[in-house]
JSON list of C-alpha atoms in Angstrom, two decimals:
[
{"chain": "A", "resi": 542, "resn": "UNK", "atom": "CA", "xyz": [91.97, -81.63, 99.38]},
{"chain": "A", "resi": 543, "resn": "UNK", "atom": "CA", "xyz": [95.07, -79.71, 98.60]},
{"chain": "A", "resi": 544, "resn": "UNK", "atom": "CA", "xyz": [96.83, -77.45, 101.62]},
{"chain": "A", "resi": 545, "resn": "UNK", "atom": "CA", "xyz": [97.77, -74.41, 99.46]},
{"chain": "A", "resi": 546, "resn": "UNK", "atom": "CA", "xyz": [94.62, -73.21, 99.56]},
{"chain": "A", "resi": 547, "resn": "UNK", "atom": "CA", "xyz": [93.27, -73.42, 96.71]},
{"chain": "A", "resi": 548, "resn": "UNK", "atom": "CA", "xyz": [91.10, -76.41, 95.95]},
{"chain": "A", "resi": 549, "resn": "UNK", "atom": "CA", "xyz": [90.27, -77.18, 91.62]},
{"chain": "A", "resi": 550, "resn": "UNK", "atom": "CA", "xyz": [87.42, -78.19, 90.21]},
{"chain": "A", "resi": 551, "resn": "UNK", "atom": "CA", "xyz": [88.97, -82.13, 89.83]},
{"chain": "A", "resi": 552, "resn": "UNK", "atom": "CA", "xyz": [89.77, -81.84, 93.12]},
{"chain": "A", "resi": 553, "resn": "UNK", "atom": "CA", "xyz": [86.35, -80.43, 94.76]},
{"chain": "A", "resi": 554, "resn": "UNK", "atom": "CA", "xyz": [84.70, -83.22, 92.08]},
{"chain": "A", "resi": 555, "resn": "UNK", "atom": "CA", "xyz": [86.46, -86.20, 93.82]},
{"chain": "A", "resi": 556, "resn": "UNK", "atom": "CA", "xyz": [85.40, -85.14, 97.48]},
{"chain": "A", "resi": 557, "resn": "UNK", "atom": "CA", "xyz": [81.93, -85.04, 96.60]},
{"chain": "A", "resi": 558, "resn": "UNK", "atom": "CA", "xyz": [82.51, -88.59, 94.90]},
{"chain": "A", "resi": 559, "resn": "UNK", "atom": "CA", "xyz": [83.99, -89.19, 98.72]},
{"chain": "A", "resi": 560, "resn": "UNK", "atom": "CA", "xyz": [81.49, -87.46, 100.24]},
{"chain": "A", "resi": 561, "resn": "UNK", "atom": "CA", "xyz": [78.77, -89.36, 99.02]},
{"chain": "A", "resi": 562, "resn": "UNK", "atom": "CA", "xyz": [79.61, -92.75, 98.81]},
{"chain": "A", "resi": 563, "resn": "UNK", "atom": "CA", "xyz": [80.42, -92.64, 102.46]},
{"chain": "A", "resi": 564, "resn": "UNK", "atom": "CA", "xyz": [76.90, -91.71, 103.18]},
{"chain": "A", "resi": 565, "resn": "UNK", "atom": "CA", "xyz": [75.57, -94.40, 100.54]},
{"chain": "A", "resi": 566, "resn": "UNK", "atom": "CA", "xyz": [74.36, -92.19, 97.72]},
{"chain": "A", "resi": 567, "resn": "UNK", "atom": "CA", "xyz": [76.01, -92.83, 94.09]},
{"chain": "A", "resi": 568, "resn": "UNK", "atom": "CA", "xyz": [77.70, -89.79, 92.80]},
{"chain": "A", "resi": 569, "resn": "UNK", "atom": "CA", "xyz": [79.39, -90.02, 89.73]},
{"chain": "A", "resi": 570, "resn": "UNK", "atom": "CA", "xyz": [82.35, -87.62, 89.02]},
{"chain": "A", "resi": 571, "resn": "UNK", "atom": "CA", "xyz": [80.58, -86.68, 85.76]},
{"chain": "A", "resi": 572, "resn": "UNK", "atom": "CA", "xyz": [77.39, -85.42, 87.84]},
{"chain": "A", "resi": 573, "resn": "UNK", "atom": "CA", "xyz": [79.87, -83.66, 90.24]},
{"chain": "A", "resi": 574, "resn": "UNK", "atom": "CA", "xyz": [81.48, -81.63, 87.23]},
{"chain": "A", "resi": 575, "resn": "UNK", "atom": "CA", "xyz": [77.91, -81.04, 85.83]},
{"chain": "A", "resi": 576, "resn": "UNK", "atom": "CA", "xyz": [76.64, -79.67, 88.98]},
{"chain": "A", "resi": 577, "resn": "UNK", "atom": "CA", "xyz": [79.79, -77.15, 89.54]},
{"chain": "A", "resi": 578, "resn": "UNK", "atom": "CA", "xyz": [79.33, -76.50, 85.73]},
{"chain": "A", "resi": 579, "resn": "UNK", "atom": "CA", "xyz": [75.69, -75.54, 85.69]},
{"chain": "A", "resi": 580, "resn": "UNK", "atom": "CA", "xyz": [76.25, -73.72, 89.47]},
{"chain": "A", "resi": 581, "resn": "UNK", "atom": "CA", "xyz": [78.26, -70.82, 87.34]},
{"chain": "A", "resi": 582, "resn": "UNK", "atom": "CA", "xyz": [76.21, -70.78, 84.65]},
{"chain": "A", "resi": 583, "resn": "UNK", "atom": "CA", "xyz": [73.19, -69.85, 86.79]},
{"chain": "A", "resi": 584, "resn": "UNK", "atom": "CA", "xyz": [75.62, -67.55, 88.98]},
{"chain": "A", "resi": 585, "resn": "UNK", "atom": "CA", "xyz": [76.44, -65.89, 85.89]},
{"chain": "A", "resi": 586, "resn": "UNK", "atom": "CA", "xyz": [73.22, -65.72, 84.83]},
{"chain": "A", "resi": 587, "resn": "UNK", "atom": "CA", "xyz": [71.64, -64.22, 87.94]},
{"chain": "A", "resi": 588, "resn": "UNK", "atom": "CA", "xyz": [74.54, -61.63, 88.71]},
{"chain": "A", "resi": 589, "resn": "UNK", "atom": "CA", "xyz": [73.68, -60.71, 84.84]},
{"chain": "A", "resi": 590, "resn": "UNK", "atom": "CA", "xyz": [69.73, -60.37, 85.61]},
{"chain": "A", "resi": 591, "resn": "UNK", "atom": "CA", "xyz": [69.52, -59.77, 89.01]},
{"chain": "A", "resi": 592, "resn": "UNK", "atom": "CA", "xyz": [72.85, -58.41, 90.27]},
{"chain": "A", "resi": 593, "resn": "UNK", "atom": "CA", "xyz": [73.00, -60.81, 92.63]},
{"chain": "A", "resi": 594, "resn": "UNK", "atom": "CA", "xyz": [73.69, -64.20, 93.33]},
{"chain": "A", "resi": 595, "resn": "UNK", "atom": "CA", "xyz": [73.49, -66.01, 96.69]},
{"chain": "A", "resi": 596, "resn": "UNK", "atom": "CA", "xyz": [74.59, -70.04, 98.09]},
{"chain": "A", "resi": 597, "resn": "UNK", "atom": "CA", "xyz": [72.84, -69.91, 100.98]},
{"chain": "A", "resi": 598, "resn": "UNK", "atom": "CA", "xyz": [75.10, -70.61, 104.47]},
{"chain": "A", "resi": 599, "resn": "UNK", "atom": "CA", "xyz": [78.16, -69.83, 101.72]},
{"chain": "A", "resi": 600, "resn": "UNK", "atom": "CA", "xyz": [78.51, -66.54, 100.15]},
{"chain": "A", "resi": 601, "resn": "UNK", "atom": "CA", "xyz": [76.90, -63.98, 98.54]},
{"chain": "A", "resi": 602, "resn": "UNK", "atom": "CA", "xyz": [78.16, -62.48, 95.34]},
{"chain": "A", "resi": 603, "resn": "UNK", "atom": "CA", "xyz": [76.82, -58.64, 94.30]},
{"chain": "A", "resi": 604, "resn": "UNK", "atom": "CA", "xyz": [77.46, -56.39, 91.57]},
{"chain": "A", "resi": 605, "resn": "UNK", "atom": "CA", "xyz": [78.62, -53.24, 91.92]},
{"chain": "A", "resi": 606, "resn": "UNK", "atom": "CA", "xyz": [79.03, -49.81, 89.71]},
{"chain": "A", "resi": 607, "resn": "UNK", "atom": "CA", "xyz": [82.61, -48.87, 90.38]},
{"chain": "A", "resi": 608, "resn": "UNK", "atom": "CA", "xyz": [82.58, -44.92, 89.82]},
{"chain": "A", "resi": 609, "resn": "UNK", "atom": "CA", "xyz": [84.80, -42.98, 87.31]},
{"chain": "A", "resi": 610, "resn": "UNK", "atom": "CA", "xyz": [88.12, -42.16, 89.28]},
{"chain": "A", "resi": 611, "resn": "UNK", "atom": "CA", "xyz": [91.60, -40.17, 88.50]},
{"chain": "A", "resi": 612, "resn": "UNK", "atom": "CA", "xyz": [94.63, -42.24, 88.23]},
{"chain": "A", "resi": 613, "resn": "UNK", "atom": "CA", "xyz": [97.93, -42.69, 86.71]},
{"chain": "A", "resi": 614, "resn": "UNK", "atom": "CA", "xyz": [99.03, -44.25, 83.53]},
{"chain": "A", "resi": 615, "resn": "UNK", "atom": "CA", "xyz": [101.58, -46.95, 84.75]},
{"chain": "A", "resi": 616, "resn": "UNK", "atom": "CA", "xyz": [103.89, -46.43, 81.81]},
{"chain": "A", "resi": 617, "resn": "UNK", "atom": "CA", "xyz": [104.37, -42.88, 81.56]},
{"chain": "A", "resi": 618, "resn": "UNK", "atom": "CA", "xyz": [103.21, -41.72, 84.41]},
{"chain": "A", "resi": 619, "resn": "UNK", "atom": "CA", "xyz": [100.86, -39.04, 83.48]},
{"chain": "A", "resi": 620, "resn": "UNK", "atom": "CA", "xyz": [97.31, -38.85, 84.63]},
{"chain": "A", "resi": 621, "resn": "UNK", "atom": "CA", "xyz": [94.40, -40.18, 83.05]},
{"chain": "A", "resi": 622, "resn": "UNK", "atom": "CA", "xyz": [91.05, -41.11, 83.63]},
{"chain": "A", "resi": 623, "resn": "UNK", "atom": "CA", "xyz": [89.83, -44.86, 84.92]},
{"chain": "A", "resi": 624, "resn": "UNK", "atom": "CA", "xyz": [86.21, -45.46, 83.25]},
{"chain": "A", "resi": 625, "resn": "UNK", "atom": "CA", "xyz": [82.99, -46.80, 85.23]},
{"chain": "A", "resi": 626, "resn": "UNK", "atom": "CA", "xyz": [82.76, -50.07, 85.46]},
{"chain": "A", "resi": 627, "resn": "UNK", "atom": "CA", "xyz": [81.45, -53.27, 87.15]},
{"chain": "A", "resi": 628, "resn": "UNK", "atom": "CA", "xyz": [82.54, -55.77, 89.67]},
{"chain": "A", "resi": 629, "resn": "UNK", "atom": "CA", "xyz": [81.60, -58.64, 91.70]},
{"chain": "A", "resi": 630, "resn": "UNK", "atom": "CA", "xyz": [81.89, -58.44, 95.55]},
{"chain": "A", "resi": 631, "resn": "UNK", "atom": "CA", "xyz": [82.01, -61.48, 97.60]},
{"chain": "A", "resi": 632, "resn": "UNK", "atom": "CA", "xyz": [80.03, -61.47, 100.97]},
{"chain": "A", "resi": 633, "resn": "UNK", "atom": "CA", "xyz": [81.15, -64.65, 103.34]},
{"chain": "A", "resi": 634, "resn": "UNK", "atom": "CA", "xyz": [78.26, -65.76, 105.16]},
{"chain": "A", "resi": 635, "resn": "UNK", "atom": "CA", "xyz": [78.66, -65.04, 108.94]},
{"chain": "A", "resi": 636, "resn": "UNK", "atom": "CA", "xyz": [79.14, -68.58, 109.75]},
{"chain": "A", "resi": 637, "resn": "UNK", "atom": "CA", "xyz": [81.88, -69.31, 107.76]},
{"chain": "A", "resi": 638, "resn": "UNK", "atom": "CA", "xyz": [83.29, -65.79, 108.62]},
{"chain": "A", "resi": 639, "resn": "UNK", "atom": "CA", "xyz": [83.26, -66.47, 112.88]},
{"chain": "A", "resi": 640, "resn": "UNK", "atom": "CA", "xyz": [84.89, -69.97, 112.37]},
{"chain": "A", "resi": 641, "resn": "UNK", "atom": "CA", "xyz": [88.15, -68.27, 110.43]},
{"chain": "A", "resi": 642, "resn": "UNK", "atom": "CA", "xyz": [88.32, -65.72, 112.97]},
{"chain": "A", "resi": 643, "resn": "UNK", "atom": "CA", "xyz": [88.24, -67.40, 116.17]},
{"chain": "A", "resi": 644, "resn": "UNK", "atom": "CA", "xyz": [90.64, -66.74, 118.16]},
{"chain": "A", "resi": 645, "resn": "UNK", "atom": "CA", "xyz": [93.93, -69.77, 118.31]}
]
């Protein structure tokens, strides 16, 4: 995987190529990119219908209605109005969360 953090969708592919031929079950790379494809369609999907999405011992993503708020035009400076809108949160599962923040 790479170190900067940020792992691609190639790269998360081959590791579950990895993954499972060590433990002697045939994944093809093209079932690995299918499976990440159709995982954000239905995420997508859900967060659409629903409003939320969850991959359970992962993360939890939620949509939420960002209020109408004052601000400042960046250009000129003057103020204006930011519209409602909507956004995704991310929730990190409390497993994941306690093995970043142990302490070194």
């Amino acid at each position: 995987m790479a170190t900067g953090g940020r792992v691609d969708k190639a790269e998360l592919c081959r590791h579950m190529v990895r993954h499972f031929a060590a433990s002697k079950l045939a994944l093809r790379r093209s079932d690995a990119r299918e499976f990440l494809d159709e995982l954000r369609r239905l995420c997508e999907r859900k967060l659409v219908e629903v409003g939320q999405f969850r991959v359970p011992g992962v993360v939890k993503l939620v949509v939420e209605q960002r209020r109408a708020r004052k601000g400042r035009s960046p250009v000129t400076g003057r103020p204006m109005m930011i519209p409602k809108r909507r956004v995704v949160r991310a929730r990190i599962s409390k497993r994941i969360r306690e093995s970043v923040e142990r302490p070194v």
